[in-house]
Coordinates of C-alpha atoms in Angstrom, one line a residue:
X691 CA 30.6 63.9 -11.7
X692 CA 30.7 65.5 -15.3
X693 CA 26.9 66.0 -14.7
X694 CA 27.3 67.7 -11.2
X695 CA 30.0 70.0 -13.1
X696 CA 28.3 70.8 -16.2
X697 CA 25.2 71.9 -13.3
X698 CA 27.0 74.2 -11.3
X699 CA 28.4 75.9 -14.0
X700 CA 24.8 76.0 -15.7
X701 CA 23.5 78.0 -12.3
X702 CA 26.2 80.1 -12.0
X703 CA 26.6 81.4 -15.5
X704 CA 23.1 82.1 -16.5
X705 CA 21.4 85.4 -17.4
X706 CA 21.2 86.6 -14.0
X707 CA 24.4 86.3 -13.4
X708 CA 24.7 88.6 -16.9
X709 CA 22.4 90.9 -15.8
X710 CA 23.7 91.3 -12.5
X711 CA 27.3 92.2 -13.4
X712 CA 26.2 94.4 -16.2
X713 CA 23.4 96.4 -13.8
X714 CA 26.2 96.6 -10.8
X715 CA 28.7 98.0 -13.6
X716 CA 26.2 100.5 -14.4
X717 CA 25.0 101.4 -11.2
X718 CA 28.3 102.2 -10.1
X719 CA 28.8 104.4 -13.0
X720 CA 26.0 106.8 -12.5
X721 CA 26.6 106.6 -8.4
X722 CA 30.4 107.6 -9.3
X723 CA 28.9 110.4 -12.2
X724 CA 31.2 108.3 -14.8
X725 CA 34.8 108.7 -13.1
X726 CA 36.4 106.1 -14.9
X727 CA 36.3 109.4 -17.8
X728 CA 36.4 112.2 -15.7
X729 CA 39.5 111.1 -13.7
X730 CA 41.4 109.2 -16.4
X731 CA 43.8 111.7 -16.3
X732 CA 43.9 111.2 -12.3
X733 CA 44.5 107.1 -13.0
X734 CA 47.7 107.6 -14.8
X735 CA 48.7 109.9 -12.3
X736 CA 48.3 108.3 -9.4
X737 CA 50.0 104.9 -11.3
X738 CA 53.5 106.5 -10.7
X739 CA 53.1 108.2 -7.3
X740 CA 52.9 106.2 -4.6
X741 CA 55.8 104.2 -3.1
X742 CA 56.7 101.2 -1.3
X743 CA 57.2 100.9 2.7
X744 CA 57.7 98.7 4.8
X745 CA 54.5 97.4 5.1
X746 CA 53.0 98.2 1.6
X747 CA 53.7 98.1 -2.0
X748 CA 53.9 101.1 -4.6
X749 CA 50.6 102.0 -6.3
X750 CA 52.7 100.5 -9.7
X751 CA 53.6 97.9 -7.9
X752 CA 49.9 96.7 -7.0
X753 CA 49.0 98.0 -10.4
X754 CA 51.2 95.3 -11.8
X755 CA 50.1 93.1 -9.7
X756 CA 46.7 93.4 -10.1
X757 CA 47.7 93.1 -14.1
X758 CA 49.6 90.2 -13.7
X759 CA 46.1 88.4 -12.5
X760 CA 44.0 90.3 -14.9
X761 CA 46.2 89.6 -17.9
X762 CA 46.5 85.9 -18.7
X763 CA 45.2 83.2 -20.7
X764 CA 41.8 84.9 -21.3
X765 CA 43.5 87.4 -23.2
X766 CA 44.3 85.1 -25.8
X767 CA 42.5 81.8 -25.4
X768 CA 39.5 83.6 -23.9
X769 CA 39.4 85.6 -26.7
X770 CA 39.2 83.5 -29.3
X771 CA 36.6 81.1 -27.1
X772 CA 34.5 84.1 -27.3
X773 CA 34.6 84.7 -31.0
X774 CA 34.4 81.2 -31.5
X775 CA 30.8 80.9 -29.5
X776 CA 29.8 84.5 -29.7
X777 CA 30.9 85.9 -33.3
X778 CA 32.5 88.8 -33.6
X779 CA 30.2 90.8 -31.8
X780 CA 31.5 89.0 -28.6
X781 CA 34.1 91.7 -28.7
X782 CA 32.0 94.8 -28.7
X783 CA 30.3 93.3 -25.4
X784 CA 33.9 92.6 -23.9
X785 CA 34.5 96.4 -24.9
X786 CA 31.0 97.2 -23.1
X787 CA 31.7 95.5 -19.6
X788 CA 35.1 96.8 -19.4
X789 CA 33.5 100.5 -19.7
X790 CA 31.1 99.8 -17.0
X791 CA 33.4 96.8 -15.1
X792 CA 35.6 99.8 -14.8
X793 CA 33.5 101.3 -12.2
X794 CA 32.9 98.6 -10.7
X795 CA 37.0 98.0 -9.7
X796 CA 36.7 101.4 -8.2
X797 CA 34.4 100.5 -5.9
X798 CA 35.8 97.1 -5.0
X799 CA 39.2 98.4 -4.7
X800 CA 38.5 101.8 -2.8
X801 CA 36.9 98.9 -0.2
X802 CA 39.9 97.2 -0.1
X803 CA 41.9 99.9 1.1
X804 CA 39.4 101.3 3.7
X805 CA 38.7 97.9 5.4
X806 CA 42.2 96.7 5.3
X807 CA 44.6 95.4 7.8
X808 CA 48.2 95.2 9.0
X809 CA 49.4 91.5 9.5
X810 CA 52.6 90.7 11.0
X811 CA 53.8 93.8 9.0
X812 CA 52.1 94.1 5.8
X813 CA 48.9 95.1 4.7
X814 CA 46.0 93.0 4.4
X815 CA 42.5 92.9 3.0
X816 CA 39.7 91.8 -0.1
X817 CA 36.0 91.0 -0.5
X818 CA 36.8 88.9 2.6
X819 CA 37.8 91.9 4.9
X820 CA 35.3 94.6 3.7
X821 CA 32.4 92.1 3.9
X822 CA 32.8 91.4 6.9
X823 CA 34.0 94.8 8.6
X824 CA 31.3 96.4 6.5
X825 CA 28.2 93.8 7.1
X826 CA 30.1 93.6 10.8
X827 CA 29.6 89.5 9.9
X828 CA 32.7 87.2 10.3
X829 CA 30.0 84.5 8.2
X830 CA 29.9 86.3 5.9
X831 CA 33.7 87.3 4.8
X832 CA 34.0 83.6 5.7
X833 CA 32.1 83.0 2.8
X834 CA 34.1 84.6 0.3
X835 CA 37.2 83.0 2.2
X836 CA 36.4 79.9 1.3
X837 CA 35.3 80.7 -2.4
X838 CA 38.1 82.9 -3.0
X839 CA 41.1 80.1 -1.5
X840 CA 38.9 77.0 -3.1
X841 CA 39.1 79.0 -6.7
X842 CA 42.6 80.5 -6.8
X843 CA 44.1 77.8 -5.2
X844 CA 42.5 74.9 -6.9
X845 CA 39.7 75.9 -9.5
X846 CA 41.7 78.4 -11.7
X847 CA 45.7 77.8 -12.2
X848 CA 44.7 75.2 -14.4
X849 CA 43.5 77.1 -17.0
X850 CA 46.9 79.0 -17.3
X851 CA 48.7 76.3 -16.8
X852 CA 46.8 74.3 -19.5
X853 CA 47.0 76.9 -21.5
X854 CA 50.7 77.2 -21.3
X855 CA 50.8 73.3 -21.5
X856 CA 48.8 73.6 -25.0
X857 CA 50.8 76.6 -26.3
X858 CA 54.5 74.7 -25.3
X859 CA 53.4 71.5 -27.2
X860 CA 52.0 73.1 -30.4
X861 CA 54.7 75.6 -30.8
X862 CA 57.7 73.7 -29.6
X863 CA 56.2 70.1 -29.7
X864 CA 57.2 69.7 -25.6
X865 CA 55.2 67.5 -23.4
X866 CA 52.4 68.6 -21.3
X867 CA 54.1 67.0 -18.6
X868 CA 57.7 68.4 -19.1
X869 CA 56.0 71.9 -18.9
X870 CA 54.1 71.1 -16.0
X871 CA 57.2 70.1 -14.2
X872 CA 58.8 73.2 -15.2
X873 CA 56.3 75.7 -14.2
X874 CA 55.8 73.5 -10.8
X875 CA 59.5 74.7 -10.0
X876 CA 58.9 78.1 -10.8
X877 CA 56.5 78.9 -9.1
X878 CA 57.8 77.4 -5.9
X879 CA 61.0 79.6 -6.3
X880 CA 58.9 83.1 -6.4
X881 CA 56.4 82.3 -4.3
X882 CA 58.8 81.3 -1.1
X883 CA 59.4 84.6 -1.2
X884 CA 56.1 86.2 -0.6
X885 CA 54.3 89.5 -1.6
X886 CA 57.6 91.4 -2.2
X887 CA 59.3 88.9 -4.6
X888 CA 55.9 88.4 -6.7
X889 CA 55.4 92.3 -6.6
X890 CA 58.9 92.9 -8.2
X891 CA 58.5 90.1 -10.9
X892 CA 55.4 91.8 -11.7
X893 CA 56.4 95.2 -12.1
X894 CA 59.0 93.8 -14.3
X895 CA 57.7 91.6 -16.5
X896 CA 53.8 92.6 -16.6
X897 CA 54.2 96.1 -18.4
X898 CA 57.1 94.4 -21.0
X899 CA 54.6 91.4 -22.0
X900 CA 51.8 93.4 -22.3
X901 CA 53.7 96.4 -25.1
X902 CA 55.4 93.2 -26.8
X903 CA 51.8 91.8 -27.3
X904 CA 50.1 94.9 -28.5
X905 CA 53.4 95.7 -30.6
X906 CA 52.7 92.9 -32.7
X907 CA 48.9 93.4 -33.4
X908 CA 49.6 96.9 -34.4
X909 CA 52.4 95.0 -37.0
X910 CA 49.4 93.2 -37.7
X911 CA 46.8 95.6 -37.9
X912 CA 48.9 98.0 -40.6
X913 CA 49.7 95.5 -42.7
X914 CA 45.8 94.7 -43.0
X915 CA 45.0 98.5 -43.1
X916 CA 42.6 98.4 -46.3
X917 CA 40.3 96.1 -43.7
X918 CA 40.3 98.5 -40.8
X919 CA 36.7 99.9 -41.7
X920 CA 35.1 96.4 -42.9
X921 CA 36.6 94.8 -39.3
X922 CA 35.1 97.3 -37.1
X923 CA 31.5 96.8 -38.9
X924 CA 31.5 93.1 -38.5
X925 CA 32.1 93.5 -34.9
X926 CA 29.2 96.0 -34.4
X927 CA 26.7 94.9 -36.9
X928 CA 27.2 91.5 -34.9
X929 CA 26.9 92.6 -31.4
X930 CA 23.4 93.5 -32.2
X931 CA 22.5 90.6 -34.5
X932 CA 22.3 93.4 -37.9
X933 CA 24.7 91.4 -39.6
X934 CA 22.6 88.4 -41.2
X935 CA 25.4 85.6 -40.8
X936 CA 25.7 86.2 -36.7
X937 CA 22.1 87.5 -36.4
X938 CA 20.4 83.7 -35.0
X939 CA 23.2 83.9 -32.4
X940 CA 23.0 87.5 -30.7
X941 CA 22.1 85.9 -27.2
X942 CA 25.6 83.8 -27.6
X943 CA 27.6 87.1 -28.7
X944 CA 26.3 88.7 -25.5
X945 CA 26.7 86.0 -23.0
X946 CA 30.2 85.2 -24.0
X947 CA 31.3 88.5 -24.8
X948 CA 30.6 89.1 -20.8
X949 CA 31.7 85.8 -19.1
X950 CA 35.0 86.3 -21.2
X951 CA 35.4 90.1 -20.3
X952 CA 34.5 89.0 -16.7
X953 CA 36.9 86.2 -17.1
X954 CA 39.4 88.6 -18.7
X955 CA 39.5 91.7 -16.8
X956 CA 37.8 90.2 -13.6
X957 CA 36.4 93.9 -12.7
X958 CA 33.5 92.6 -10.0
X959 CA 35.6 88.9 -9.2
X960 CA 37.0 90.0 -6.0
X961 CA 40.8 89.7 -7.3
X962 CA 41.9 93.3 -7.6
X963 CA 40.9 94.6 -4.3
X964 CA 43.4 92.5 -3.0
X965 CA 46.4 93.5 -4.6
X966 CA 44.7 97.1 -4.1
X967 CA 44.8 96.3 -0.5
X968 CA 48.6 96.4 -0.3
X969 CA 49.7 99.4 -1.8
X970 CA 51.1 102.2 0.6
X971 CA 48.8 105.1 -0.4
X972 CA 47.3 108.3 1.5
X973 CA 43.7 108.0 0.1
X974 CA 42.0 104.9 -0.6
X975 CA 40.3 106.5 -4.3
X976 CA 43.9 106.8 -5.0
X977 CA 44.4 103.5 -5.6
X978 CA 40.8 102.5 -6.8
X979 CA 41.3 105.1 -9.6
X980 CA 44.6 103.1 -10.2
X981 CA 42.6 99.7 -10.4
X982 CA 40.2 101.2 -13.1
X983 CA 42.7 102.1 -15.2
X984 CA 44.0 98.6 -15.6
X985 CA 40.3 96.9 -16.8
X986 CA 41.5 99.8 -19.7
X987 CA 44.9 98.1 -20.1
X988 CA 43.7 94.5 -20.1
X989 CA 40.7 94.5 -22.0
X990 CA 40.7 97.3 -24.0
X991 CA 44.7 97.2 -25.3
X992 CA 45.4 93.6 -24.9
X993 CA 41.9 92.0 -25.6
X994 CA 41.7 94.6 -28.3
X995 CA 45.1 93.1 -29.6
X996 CA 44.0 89.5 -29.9
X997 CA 41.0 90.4 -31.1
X998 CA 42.2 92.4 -34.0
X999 CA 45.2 90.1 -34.9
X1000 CA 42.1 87.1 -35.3
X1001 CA 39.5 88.9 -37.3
X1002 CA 42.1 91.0 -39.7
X1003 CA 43.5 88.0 -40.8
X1004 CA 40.0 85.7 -40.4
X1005 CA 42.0 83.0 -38.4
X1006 CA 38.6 81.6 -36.8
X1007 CA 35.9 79.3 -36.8
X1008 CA 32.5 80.3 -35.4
X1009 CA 30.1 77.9 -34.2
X1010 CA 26.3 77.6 -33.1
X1011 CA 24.9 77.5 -29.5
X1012 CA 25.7 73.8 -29.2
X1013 CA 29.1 74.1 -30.3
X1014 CA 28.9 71.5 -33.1
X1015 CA 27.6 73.6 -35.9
X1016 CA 29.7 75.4 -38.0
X1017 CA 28.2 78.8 -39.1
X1018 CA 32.2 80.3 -40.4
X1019 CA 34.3 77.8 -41.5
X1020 CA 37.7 79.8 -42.0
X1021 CA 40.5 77.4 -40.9
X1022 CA 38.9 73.9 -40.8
X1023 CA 37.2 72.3 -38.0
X1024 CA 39.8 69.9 -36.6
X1025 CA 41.8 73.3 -35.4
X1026 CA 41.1 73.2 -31.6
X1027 CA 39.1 76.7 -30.3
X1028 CA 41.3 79.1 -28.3
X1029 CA 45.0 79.8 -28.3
X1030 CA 45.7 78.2 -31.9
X1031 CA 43.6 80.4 -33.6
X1032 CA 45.8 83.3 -32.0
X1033 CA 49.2 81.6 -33.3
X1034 CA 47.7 81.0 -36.5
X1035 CA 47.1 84.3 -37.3
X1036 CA 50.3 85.9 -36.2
X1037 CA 51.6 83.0 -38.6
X1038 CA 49.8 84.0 -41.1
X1039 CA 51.2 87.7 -41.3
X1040 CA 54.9 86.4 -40.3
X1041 CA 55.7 83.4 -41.3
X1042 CA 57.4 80.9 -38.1
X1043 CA 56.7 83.8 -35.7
X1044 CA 53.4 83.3 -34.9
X1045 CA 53.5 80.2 -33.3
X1046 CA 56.5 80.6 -30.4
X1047 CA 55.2 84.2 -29.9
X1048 CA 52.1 83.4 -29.2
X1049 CA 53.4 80.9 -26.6
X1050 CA 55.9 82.6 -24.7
X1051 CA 53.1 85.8 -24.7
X1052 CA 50.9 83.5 -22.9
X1053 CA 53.5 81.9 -20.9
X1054 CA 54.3 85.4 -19.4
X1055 CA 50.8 86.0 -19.4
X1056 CA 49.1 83.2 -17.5
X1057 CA 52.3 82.3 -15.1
X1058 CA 52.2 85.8 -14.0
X1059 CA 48.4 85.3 -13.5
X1060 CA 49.0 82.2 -11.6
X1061 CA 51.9 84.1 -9.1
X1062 CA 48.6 86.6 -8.7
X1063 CA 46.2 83.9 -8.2
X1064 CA 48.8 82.4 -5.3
X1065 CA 49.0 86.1 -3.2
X1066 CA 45.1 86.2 -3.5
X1067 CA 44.6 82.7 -2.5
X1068 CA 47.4 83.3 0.8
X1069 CA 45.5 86.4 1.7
X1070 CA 42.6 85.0 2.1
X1071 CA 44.1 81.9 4.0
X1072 CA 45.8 84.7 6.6
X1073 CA 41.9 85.6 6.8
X1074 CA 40.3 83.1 7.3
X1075 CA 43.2 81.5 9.8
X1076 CA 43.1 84.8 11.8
X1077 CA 45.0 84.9 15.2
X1078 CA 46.1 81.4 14.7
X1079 CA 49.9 79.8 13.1
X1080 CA 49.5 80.1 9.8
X1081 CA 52.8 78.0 9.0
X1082 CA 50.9 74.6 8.4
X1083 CA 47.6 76.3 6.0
X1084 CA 50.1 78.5 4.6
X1085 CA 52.4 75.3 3.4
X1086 CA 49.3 72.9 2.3
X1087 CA 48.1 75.9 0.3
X1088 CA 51.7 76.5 -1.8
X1089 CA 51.9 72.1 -2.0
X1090 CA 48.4 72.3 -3.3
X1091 CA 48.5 75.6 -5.6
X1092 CA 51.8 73.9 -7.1
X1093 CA 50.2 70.6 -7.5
X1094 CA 46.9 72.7 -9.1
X1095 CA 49.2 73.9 -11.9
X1096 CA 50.8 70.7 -12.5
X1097 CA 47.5 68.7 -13.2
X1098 CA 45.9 71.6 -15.4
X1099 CA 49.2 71.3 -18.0
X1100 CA 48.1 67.2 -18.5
X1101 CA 44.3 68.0 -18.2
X1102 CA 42.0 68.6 -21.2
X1103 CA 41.2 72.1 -22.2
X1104 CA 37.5 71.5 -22.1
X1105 CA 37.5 70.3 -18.4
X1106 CA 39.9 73.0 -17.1
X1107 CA 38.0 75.8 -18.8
X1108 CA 34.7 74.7 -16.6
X1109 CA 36.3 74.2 -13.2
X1110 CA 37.7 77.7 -13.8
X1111 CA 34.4 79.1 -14.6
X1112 CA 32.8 78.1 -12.0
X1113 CA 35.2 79.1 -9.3
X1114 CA 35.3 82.9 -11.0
X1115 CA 31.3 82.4 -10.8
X1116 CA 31.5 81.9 -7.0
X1117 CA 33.7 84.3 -6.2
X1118 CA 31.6 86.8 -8.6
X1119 CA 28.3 86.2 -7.0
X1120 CA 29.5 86.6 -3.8
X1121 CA 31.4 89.5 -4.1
X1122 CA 29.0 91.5 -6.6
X1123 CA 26.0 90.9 -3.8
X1124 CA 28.3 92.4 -0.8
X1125 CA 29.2 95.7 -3.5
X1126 CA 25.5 96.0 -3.2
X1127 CA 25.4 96.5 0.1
X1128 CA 28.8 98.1 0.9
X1129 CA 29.3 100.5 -1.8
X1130 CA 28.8 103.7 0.2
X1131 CA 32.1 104.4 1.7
X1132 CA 34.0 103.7 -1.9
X1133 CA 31.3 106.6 -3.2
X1134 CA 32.1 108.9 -0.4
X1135 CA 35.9 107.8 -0.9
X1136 CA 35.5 109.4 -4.0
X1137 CA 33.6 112.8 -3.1
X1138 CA 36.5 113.1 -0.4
X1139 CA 39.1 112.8 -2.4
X1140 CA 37.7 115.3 -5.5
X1141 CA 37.2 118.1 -2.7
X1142 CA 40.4 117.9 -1.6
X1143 CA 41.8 118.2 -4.7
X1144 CA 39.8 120.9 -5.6
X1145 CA 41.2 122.6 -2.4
X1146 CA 44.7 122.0 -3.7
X1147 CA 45.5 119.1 -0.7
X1148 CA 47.1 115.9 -1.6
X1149 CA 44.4 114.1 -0.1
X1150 CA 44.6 112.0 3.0
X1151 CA 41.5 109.5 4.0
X1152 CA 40.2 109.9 7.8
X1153 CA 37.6 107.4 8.5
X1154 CA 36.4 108.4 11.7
X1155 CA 35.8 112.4 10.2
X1156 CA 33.7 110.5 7.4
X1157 CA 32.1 108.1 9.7
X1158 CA 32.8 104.7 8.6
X1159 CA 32.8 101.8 11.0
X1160 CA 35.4 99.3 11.4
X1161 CA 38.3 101.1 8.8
X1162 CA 40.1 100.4 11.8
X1163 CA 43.7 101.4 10.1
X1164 CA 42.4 104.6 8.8
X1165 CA 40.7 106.0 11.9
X1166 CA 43.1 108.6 13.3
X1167 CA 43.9 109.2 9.9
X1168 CA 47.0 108.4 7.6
X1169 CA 50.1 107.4 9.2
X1170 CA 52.9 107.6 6.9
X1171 CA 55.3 104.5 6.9
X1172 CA 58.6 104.7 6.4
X1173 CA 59.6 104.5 2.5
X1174 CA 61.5 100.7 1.7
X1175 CA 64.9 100.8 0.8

């Protein structure tokens, strides 16, 4: 079994799979003449200005929900995986693929809101819906149906929940299996009550987890000032192998540096668009602009943060390609790779503080990410059921996602790590190869919406005046629903 494991994830994580999300990331860029600069400004608008109906979420909302599944355990434990395995220069190539991954959540999530749907009063959609309205093949939206419910509902909550398991027990010295039960409960409370009720914990707790975090690396970062300039070297003389202690492992820096960012900010995975899907907005760029934006906030700011709070105060270990051979030996080698290394350099700085911070950040973090992963995991099950009574798949998915996040709190790290890796690697090959084909409509999203702005309209999408098949809910133009209360 191990060796069937340690295959798939081989196939699915080698250098095409690098190249490919790297090229698509670029691509997009040049096709969308670099908009994730141009319109920054129009991103942080558009965060605050649309609001919730009946059938839809506000564009913060979805923001924050989007977040909550972007931010998680690879913001700290992925993190220091990647300088562990890649060196420092890991980070510069985390920095790179968010640049260009920003693009890339345009597109995916501009998609989302074309091609989706109303079901049984709220909105609907994914790689799932715009594959197959756009290809006009139910196969192949099927296909990412079944990768998309197979990893969020079984592949990936173990990595936050292991995570959280890990953080609980060094911090607090509680039981994996005490946590496990703990976050079991939880998450069956919230997500009983559906899209609305992990929407509002979002909104709530996503934006005060994420400013605690950085608060504390900028603490961090100004009591190290002096090592500001010597910091920001290592990382770049290491991304491209000029510093002579990292140089024999540049092809490691890179690799990691993307699956983490990937992992991370999941810009190309297929997660955001649905989130994206359910905001109430009168423009689908609206809400794509919004969804690059947050690759900014999670990899740049909250990467950024762990990163910085591990190299100012040298809290890691770094290790050869076959993870056995010390190159850095800061902290010992019996210190286990990932979230430790975060707590101990926030202990190192304050003294006792590191340790429970560290684990309530990435309890917030990763439980937040797990609520995400269950509303991308039930959209795709209302997909891939369509027409039929969802009440039986839509119970055997929450008893299964509930029983997912118990196991990965008592499983090791090692083993959750590479189940989650390779459901994000299914869900990022099939997604990335429909972008190829369907990116069009997200491009001429984006033309729309600058020309209306540039005529001084609050723009509204029309798919039937721009020609798009199958954006059934958009063909006679927006339709305003009535604000929530």
């Amino acid at each position: 079994m191990a060796d069937i494991i340690n295959t798939l994830y081989s196939w699915l994580w080698s250098t095409p799979m690098i190249v490919f999300c790297i090229a698509a990331g670029v691509i997009f860029t040049l096709m969308t003449k670099f908009a994730q600069v141009r319109l920054i400004g129009d991103m942080i608008k558009q965060m605050f200005r649309g609001k919730s109906s009946k059938s839809g979420i506000s564009s913060f909302q979805a923001l924050s929900l989007a977040l909550s599944g972007r931010v998680g355990t690879g913001n700290i434990a992925g993190v220091a995986t990647a300088i562990a395995y890649g060196g420092p220069g890991a980070v510069f190539w985390m920095w790179l693929i968010a640049f260009f991954g920003a693009a890339t959540a345009y597109v995916e999530s501009t998609l989302g809101q074309i091609y989706k749907e109303k079901v049984d009063g709220e909105y609907r959609g994914g790689p799932a819906y715009y594959i197959e309205k756009g290809l006009n093949r139910r196969w192949a939206g099927m296909i990412f149906g079944v990768a998309g419910l197979l990893a969020m509902a079984v592949l990936m909550p173990g990595v936050q929940s292991n995570a959280i398991s890990a953080g609980f027990d060094n911090a607090f010295s509680i039981s994996p299996w005490i946590t496990g039960i703990f976050l079991a409960v939880l998450l069956g409370v919230i997500i009983i009550g559906g899209v609305k009720r992990i929407a509002n914990v979002a909104q709530l707790v996503v934006p005060f987890m994420a400013l605690g975090y950085i608060l504390v690396a900028l603490v961090i970062i100004f009591m190290n000032i002096e090592a500001v300039p010597g910091v920001f070297k290592l990382i770049f003389t290491s991304a491209f192998g000029a510093d002579q202690l990292f140089g024999g492992i540049l092809g490691s820096a890179i690799a990691w540096g993307v699956k983490r960012g990937i992992y991370s900010n999941e810009a190309g995975q297929g997660t955001g668009p649905h989130a994206a899907s359910a905001a109430e907005v009168s423009h689908p760029a609206k809400q794509g602009l919004v969804q690059a934006f947050s690759i900014y906030i999670d990899t740049l700011l909250v990467c950024s943060a762990t990163a910085f709070m591990i190299l100012f105060t040298g809290s890691y270990n770094v290790y050869e390609s076959d993870q056995s051979t010390l190159i850095v030996n800061n902290i010992g080698d019996s210190v286990e790779v990932g979230t430790a290394y975060t707590q101990m350099a926030v202990d190192s700085q304050l003294p006792g503080f590191g340790s429970p911070f560290v684990a309530i950040a990435l309890f917030f973090f990763a439980f937040t990410t797990i609520m995400a992963y269950y509303y991308i995991a039930e959209s795709n099950v209302v997909y891939l059921f369509k027409g039929r009574n969802l009440k039986i798949p839509m119970m055997i998915l929450k008893i299964a996602m509930i029983a997912a996040t118990f196991y990965g709190t008592v499983r090791t790290s090692t083993l959750a790590w590479t189940l989650g890796d390779i459901g994000l690697g299914f869900m990022v090959w099939t997604n990335l190869i429909g972008l190829v084909f369907l990116y069009k409509p997200a491009i001429q999203a984006l033309k729309d919406y600058e020309e209306q702005k540039k005529q001084g309209l609050d723009p509204e999408y029309n798919s039937t005046k721009l020609g798009v098949k199958n954006a059934d809910f958009w063909e006679d133009g927006y339709k305003k629903e009535e604000e929530a209360v």
